[in-house]
N, CA, C and O of each residue as an XYZ file, in Angstrom:
860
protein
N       8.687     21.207     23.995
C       8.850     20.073     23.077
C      10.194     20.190     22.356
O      10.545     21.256     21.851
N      11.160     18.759     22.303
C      12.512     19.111     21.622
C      12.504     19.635     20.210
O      11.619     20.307     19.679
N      13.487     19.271     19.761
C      13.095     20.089     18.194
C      13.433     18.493     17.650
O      13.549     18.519     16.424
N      13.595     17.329     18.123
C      13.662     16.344     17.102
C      12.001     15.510     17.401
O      11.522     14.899     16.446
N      11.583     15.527     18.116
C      10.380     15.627     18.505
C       9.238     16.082     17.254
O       8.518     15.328     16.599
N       9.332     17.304     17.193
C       8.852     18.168     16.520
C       9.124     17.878     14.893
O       8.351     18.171     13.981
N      10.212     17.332     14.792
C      10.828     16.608     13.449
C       9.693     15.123     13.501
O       9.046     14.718     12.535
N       9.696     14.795     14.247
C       9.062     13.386     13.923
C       7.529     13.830     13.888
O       6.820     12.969     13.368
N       6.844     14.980     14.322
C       5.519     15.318     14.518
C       5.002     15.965     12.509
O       3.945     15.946     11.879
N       5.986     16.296     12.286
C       5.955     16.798     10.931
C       6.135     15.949      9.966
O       5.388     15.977      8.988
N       6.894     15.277     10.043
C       7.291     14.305      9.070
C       6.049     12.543      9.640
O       5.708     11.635      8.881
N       5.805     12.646     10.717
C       4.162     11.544     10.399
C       2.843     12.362      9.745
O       2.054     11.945      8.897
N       2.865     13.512     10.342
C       1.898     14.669      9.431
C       2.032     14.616      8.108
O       1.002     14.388      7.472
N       3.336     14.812      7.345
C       3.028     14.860      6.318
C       2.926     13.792      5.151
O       2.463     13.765      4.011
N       3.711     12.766      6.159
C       3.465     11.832      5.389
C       2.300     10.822      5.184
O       2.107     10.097      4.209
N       1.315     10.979      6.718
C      -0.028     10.647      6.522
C      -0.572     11.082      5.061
O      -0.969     10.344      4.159
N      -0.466     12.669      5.092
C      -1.297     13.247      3.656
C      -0.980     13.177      2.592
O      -1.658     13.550      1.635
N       0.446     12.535      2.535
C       1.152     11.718      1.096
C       0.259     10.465      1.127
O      -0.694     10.517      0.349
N       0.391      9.188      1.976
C      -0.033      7.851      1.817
C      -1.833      8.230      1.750
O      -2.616      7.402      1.285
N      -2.295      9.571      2.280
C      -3.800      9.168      1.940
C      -3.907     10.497      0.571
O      -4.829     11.312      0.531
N      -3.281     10.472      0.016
C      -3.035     11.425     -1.092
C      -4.145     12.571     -1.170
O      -5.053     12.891     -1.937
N      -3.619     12.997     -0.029
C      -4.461     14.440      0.110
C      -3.274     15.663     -0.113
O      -3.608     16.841      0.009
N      -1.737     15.253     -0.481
C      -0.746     15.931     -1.134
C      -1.127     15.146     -2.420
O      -1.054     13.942     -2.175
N      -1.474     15.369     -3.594
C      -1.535     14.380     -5.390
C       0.193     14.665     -5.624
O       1.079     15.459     -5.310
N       0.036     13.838     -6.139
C       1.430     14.000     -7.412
C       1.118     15.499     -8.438
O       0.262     16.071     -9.114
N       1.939     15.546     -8.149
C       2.348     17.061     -8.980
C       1.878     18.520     -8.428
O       1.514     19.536     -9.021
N       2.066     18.139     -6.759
C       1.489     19.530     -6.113
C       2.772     20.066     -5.635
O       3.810     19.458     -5.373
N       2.540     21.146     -5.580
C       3.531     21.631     -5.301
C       3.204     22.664     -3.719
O       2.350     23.489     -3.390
N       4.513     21.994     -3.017
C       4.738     22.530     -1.634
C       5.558     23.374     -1.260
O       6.117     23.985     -2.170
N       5.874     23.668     -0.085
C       6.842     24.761      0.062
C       7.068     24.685      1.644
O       6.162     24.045      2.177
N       7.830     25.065      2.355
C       8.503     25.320      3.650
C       7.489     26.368      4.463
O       7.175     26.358      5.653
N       7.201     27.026      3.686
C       6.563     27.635      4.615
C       5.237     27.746      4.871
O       4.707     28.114      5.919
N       4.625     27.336      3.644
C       2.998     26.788      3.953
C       3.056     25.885      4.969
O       2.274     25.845      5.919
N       4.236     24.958      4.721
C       3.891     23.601      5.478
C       3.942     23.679      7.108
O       3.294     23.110      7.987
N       5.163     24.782      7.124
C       5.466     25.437      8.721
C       4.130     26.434      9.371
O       4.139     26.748     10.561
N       3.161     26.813      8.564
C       2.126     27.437      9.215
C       1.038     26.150      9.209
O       0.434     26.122     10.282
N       0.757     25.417      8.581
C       0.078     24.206      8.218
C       0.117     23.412      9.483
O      -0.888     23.015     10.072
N       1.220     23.232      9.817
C       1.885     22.367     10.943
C       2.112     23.175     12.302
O       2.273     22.604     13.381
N       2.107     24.866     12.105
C       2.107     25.641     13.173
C       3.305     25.052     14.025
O       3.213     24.646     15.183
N       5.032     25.095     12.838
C       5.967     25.182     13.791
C       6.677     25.982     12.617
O       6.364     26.636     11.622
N       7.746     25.584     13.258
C       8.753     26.719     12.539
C       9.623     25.894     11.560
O       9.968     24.742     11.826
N      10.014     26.630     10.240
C      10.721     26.195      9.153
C      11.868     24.674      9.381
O      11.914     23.652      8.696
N      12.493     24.970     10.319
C      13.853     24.039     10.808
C      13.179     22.257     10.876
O      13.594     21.326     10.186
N      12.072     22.197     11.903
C      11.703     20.925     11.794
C      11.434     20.141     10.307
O      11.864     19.082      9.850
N      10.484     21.210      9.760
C       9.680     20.893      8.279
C      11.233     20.453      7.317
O      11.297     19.546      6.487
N      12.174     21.222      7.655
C      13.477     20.900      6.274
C      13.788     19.267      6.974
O      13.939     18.286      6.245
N      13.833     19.213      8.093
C      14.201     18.037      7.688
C      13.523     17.043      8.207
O      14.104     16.107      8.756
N      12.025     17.121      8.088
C      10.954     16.003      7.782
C      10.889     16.103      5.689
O      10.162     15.362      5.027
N      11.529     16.839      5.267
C      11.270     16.909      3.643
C      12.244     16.125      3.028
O      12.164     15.421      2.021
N      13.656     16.466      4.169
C      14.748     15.500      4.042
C      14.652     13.374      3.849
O      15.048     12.551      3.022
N      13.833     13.339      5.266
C      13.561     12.183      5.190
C      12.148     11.719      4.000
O      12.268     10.580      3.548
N      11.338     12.233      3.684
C      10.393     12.115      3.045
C      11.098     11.916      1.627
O      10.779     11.006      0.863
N      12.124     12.894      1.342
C      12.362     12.747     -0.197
C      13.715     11.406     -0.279
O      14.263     10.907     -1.262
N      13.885     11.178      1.048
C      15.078      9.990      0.702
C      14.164      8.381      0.244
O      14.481      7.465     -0.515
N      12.894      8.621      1.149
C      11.752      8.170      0.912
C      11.255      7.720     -0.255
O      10.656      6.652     -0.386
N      11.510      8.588     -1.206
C      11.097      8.898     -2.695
C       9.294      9.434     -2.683
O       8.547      9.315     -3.655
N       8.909     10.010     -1.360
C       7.867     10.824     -1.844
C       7.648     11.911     -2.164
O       6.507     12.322     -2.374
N       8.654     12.580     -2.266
C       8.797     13.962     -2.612
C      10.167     14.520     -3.310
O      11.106     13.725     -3.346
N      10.329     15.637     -3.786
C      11.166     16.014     -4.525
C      11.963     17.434     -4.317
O      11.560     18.293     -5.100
N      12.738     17.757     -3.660
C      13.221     19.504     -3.840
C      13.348     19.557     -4.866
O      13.607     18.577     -5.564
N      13.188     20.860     -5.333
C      13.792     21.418     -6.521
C      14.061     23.278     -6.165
O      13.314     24.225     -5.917
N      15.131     23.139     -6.274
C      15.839     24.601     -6.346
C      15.253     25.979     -6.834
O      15.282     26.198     -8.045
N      14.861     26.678     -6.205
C      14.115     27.894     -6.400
C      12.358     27.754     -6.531
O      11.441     28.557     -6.702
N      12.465     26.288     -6.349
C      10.918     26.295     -6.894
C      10.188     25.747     -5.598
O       9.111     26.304     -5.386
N      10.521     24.857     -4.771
C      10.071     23.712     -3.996
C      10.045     22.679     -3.579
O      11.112     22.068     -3.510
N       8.747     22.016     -3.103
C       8.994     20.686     -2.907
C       7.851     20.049     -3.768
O       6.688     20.224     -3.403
N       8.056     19.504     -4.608
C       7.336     18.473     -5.631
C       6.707     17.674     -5.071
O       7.253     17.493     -3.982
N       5.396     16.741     -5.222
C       5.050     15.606     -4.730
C       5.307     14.786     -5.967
O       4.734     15.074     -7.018
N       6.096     13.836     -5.888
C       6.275     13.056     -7.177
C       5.294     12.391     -7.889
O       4.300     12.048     -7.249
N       5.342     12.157     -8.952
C       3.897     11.397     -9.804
C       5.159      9.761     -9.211
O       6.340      9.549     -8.938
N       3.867      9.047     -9.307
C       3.615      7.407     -9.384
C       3.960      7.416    -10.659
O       3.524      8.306    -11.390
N       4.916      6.292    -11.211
C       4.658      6.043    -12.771
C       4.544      4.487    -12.853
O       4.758      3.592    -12.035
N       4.141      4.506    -14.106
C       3.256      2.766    -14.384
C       4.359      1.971    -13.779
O       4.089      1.247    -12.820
N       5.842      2.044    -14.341
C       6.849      1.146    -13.970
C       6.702      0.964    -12.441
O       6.883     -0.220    -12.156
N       6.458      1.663    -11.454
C       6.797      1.756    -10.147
C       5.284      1.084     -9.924
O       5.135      0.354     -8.944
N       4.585      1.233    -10.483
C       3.293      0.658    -10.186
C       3.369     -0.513    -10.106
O       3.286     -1.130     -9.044
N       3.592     -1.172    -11.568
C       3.303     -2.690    -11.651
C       4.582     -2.949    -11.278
O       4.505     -4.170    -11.139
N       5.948     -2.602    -10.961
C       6.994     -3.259    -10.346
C       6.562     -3.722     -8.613
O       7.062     -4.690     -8.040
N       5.774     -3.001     -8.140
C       5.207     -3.244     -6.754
C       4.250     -4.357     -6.344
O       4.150     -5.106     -5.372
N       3.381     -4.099     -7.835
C       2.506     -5.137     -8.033
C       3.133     -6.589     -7.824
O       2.815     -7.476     -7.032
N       4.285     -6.529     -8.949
C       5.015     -7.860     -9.339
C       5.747     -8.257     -7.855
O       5.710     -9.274     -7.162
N       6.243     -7.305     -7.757
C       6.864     -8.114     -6.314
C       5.863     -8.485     -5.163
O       6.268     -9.471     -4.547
N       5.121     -8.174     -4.868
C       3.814     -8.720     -3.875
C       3.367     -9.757     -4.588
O       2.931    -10.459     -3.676
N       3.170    -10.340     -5.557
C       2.681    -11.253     -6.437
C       3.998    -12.735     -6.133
O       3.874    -13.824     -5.572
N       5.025    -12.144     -6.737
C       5.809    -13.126     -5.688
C       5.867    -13.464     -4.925
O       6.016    -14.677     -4.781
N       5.787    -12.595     -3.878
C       5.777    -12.700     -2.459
C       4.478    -13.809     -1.526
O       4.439    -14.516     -0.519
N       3.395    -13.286     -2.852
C       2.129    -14.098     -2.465
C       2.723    -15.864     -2.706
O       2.837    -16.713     -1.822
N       3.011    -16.009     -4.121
C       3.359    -17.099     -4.749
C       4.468    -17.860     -3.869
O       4.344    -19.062     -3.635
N       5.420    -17.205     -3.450
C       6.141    -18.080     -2.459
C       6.048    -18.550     -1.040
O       6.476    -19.534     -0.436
N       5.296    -17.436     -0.703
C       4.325    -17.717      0.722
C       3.698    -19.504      0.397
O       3.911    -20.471      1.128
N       3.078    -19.498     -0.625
C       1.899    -20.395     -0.524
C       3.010    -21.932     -0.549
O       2.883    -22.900      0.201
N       3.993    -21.767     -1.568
C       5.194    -22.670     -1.809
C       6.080    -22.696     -0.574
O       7.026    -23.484     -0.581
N       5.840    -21.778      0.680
C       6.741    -22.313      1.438
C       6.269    -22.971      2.478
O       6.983    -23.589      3.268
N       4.581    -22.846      2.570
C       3.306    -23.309      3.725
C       3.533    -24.840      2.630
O       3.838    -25.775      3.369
N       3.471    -25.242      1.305
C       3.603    -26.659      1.044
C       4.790    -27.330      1.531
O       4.597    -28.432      2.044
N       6.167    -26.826      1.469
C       6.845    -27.708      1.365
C       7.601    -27.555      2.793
O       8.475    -28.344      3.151
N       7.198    -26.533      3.509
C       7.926    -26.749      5.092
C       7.005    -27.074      6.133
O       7.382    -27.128      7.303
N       5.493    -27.356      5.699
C       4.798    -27.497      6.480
C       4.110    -26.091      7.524
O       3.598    -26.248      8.632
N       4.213    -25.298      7.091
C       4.331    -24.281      7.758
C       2.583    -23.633      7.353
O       2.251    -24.023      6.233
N       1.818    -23.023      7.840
C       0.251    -22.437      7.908
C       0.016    -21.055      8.050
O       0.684    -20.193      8.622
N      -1.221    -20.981      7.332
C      -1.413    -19.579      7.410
C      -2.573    -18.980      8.321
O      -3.762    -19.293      8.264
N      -2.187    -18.377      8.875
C      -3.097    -17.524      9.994
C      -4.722    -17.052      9.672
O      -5.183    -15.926      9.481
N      -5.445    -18.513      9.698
C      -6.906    -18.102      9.097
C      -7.402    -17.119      9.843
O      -7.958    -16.176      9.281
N      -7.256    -17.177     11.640
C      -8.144    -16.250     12.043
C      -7.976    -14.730     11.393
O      -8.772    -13.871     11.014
N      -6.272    -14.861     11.473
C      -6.212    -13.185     11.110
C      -6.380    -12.692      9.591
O      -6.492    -11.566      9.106
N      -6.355    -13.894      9.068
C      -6.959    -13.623      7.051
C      -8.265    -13.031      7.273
O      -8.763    -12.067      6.691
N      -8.870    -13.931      8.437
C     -10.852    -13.481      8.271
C     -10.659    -12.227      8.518
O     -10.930    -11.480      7.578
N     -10.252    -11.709      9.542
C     -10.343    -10.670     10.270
C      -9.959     -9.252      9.261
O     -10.460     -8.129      9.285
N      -9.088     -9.706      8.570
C      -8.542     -8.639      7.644
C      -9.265     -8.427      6.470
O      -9.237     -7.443      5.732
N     -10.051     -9.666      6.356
C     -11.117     -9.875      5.130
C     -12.485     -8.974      5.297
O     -12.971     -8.235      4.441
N     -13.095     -9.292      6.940
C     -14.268     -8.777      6.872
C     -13.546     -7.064      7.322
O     -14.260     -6.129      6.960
N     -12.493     -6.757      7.909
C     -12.833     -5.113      8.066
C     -12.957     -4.571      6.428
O     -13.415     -3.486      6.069
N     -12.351     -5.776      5.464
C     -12.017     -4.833      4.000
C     -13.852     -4.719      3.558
O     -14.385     -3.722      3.072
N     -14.471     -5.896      3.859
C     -16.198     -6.032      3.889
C     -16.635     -4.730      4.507
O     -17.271     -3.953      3.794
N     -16.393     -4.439      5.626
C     -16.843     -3.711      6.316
C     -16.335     -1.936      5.833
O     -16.975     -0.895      5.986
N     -15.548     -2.061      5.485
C     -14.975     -0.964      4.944
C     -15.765     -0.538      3.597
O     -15.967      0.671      3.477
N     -16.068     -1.088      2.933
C     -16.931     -1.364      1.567
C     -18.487     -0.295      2.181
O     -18.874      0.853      1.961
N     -18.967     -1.421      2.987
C     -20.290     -0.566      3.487
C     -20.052      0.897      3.968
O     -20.757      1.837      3.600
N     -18.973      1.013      4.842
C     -19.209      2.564      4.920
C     -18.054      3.594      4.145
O     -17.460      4.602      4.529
N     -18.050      2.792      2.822
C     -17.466      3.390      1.922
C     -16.029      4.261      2.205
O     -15.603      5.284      1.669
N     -15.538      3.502      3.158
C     -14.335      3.767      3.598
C     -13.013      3.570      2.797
O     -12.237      2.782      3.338
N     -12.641      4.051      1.767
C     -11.884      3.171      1.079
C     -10.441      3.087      1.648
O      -9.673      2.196      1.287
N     -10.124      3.966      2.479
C      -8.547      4.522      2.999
C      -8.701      2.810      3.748
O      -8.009      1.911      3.273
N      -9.461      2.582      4.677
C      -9.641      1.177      5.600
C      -9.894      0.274      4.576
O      -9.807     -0.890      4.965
N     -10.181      0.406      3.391
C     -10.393     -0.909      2.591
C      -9.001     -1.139      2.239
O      -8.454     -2.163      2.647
N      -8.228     -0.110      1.367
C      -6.843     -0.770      1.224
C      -6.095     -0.580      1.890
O      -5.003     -0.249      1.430
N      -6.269     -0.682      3.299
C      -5.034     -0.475      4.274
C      -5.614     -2.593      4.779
O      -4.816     -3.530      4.772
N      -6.480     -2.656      4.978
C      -6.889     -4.418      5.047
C      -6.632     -5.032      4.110
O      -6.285     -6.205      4.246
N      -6.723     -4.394      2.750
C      -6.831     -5.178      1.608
C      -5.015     -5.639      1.828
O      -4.656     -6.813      1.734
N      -4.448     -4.975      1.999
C      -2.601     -5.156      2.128
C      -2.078     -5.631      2.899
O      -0.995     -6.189      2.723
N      -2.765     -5.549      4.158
C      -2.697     -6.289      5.282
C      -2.985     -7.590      5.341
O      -2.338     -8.457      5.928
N      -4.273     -7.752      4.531
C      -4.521     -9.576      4.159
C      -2.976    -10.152      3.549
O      -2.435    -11.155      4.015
N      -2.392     -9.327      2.435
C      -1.184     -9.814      1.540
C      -0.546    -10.126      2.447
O      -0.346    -11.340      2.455
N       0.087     -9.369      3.611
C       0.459     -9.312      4.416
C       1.270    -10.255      5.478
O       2.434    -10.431      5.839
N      -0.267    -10.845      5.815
C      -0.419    -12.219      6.798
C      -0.463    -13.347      5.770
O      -0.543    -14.464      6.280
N      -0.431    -13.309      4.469
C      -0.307    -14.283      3.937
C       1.309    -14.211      3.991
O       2.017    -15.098      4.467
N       1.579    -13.502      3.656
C       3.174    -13.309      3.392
C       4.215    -13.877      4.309
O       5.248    -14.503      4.070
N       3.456    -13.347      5.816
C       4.089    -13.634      7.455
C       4.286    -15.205      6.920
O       5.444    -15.616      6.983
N       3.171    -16.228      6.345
C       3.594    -17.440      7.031
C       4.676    -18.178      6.007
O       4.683    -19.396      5.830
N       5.372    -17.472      5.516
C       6.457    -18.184      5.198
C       8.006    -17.738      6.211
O       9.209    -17.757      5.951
N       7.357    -17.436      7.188
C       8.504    -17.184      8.240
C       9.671    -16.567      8.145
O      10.540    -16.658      9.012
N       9.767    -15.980      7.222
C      10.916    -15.060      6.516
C      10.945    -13.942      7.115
O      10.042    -13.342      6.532
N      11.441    -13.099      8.034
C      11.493    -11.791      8.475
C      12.332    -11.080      7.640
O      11.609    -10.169      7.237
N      13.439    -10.943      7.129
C      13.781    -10.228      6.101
C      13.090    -10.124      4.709
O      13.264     -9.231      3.880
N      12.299    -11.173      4.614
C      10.925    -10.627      3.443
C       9.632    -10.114      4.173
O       8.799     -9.410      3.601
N       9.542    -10.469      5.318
C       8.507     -9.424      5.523
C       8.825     -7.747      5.837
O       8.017     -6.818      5.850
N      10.139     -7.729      6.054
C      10.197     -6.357      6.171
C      10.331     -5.527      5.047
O      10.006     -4.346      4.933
N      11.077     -6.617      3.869
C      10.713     -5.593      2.643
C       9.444     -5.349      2.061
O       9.160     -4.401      1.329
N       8.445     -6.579      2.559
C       6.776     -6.072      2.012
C       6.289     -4.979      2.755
O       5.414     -4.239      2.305
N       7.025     -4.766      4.355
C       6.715     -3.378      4.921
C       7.062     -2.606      3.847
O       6.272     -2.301      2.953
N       8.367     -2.233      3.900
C       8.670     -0.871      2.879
C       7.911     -0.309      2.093
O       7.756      0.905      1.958
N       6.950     -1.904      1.043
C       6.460     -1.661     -0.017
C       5.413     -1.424      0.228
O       4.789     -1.318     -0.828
N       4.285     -1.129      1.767
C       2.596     -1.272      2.071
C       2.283      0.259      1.523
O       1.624      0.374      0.490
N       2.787      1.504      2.264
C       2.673      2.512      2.603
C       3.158      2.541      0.975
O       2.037      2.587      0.468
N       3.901      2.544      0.070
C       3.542      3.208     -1.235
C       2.133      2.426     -2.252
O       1.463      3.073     -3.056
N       1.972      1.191     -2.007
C       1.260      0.440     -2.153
C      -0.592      1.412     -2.075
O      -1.444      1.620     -2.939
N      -0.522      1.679     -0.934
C      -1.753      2.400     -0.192
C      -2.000      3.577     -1.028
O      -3.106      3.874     -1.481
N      -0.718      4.350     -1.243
C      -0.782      5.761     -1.343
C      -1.400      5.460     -3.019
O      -2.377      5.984     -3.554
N      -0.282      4.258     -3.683
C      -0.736      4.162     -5.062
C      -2.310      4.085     -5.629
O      -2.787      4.187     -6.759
N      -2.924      3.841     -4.219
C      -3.885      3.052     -4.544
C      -5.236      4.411     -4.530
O      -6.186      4.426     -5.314
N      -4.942      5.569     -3.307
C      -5.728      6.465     -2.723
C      -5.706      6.893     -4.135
O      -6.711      6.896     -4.847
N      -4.582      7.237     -4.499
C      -3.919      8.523     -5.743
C      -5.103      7.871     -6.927
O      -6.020      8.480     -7.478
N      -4.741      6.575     -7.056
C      -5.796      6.050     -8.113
C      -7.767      6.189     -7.662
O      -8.725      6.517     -8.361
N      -7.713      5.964     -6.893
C      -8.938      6.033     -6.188
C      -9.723      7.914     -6.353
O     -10.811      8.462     -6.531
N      -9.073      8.064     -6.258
C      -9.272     10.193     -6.268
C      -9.366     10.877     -7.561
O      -9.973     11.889     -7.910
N      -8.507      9.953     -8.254
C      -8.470     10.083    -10.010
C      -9.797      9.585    -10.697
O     -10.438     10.106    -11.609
N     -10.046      8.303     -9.920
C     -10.746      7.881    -11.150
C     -12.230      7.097    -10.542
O     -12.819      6.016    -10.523
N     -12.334      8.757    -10.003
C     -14.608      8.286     -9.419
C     -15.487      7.392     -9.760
O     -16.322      6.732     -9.142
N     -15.125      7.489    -10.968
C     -16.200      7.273    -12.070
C     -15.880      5.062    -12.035
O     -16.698      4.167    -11.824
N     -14.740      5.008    -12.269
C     -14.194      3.736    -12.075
C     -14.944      2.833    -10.424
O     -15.281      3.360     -9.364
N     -14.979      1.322    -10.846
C     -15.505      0.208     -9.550
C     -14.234     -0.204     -9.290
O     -13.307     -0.702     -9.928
N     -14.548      0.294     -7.691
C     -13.547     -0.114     -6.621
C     -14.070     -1.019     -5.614
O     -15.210     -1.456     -5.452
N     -12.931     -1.218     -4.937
C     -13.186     -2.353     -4.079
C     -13.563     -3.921     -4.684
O     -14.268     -4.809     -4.204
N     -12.779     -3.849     -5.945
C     -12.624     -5.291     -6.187
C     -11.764     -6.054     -5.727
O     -11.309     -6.948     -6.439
N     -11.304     -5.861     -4.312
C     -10.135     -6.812     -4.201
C     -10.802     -7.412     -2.947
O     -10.290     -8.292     -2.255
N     -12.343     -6.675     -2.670
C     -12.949     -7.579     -1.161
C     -13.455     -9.273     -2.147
O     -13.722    -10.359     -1.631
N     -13.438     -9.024     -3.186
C     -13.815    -10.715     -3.934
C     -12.663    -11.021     -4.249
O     -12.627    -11.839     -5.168
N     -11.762    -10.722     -3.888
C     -10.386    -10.797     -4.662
C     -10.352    -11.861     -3.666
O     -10.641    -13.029     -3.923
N      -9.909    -11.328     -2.253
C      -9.730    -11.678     -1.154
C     -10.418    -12.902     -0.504
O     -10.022    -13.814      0.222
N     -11.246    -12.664     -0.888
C     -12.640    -13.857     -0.222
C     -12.198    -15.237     -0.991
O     -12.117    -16.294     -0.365
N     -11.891    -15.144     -2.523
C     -11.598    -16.586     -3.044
C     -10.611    -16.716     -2.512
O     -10.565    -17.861     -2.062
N      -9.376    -15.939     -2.197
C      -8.178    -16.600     -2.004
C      -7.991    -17.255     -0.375
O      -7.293    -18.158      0.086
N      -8.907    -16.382      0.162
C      -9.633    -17.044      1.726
C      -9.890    -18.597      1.555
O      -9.271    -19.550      2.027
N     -10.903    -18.554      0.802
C     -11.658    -19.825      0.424
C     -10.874    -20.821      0.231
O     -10.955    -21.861      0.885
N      -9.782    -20.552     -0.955
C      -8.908    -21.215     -1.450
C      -7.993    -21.915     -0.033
O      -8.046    -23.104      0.281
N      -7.422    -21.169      0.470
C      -6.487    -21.100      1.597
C      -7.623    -22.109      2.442
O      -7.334    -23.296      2.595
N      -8.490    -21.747      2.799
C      -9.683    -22.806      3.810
C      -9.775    -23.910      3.482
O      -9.897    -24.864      4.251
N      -9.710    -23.975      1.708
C      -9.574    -25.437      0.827
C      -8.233    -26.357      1.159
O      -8.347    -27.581      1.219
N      -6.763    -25.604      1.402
C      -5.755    -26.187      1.055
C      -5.291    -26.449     -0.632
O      -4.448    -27.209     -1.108
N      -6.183    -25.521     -1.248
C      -5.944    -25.624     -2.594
C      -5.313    -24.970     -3.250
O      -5.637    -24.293     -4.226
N      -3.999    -25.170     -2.593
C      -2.442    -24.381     -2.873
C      -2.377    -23.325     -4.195
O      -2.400    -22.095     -4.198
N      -2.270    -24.455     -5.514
C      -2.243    -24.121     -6.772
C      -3.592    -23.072     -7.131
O      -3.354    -22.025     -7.732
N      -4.679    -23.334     -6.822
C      -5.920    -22.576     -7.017
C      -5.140    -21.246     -6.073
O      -5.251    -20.380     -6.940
N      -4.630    -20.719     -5.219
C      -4.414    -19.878     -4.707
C      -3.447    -19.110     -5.482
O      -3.466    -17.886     -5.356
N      -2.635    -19.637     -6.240
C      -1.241    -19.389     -6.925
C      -2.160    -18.596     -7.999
O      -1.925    -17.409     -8.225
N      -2.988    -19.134     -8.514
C      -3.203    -19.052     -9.757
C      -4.202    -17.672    -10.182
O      -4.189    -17.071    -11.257
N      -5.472    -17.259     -8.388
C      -5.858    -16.788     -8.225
C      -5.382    -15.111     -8.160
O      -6.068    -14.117     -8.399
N      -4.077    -15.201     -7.782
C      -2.897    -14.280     -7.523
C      -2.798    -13.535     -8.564
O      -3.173    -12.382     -8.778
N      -1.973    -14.701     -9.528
C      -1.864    -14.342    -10.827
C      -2.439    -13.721    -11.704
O      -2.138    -12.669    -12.267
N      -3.522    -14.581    -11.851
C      -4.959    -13.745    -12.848
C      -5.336    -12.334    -11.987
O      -5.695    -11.432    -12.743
N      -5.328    -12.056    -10.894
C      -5.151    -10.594    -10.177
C      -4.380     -9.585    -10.740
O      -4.686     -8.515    -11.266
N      -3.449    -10.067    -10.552
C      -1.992     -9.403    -11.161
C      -2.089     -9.075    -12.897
O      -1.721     -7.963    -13.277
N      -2.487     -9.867    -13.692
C      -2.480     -9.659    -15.152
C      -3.587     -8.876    -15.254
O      -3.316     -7.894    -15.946
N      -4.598     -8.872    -14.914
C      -5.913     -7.903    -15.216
C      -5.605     -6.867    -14.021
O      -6.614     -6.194    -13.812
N      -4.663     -6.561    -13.269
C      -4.482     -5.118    -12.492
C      -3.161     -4.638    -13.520
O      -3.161     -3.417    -13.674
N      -2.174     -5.262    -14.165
C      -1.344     -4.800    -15.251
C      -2.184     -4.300    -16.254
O      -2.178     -3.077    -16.393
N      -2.861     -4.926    -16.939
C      -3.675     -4.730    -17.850
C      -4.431     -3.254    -17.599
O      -4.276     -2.319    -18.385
N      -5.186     -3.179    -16.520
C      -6.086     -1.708    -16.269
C      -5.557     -0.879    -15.983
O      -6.081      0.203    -16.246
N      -3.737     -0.876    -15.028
C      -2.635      0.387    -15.248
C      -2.408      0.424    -16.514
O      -3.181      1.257    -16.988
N      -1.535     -0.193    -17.602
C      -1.577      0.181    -18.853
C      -2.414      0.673    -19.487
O      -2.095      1.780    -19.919
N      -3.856      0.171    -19.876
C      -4.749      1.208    -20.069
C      -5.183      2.455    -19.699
O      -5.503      3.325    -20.509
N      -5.222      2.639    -17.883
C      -5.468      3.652    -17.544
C      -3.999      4.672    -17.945
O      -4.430      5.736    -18.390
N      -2.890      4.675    -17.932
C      -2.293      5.276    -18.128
C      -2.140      5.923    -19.493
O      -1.757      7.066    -19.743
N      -2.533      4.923    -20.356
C      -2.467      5.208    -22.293
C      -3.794      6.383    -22.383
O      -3.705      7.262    -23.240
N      -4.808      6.353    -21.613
C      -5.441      7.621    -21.680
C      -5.158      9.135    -21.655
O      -6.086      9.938    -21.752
């Protein structure tokens, strides 16, 4: 096996266990756990840590390691806010260019997040739940905005595991009703009801990061 090979085998490894936050924020790693972990040798791992921390999921620090960075509220609800746009102009660009949104694949993304619920899957609930945003997003035909909502899925997810692992005790999987009205809505053609649905999402998910964080 080449050794850039072996670079790409380490660096999807580890970054799987970042996005399903089985690395937390504030763990601390090292080169050579990760090279027996991964059962290769030091050289690949430096520079899967390379790309990971250009990434912004991780951190060197000199004599000490590799950091998993904390999430902070700003990066939170700045992610939030921009998917919230993204939703909002989607819906404004299906009114005024005539352009539609992909019901089959909304359902489809709707019921695995359903389905995910029952077998308490949550990694498959918000990997659909983003994916619905997603295909809403696609139908404003923009490929240079859909590739920046790529960028943003995979921290999106991870934000979401990290929160999910923290806080047991907390009801999850409110975004399979989230989803279902804005389905509905979208089935309606009831543009503004969709806009609005977004929104009120967005202010009561600001609202429960600020709180959860002031704890």
């Amino acid at each position: 096996m080449t050794q850039h090979s072996l670079v790409d085998i380490a660096y999807t490894r580890m970054r799987e266990n970042l996005i399903h936050a089985n690395y937390m924020p504030g763990l601390l790693l090292s080169e050579n756990v990760l090279a027996k972990e991964l059962n290769m040798s030091r050289t690949p791992i430096r520079s899967a840590i390379s790309r990971l921390e250009s990434e912004g999921f991780i951190l060197s620090i000199k004599n000490r390691g590799i950091i998993v960075k904390e999430i902070s509220m700003k990066e939170m609800l700045d992610i939030a806010q921009v998917i919230l746009f993204l939703q909002e102009y989607s819906v404004d660009e299906v009114v005024a260019r005539r352009y539609y949104f992909n019901l089959e694949k909304l359902k489809m993304y709707l019921d695995q997040q359903l389905e995910a619920e029952k077998h308490m899957d949550y990694f498959k609930y918000i990997q659909n739940h983003i994916l619905f945003s997603r295909c809403m997003i696609s139908s404003a035909n923009n490929k240079t905005m859909l590739d920046f909502m790529d960028s943003l899925k995979d921290k999106f997810i991870r934000m979401a595991m990290v929160n999910w692992k923290l806080t047991p005790n907390q009801r999850h999987y409110s975004a399979n009703q989230l989803n279902k009205y804005i389905y509905e809505a979208i089935c309606a053609q009831n543009y503004n009801s969709i806009k609005q649905i977004c929104r009120e999402s967005f202010l009561k998910n600001r609202e429960r990061i600020i709180m959860s964080t002031a704890l």
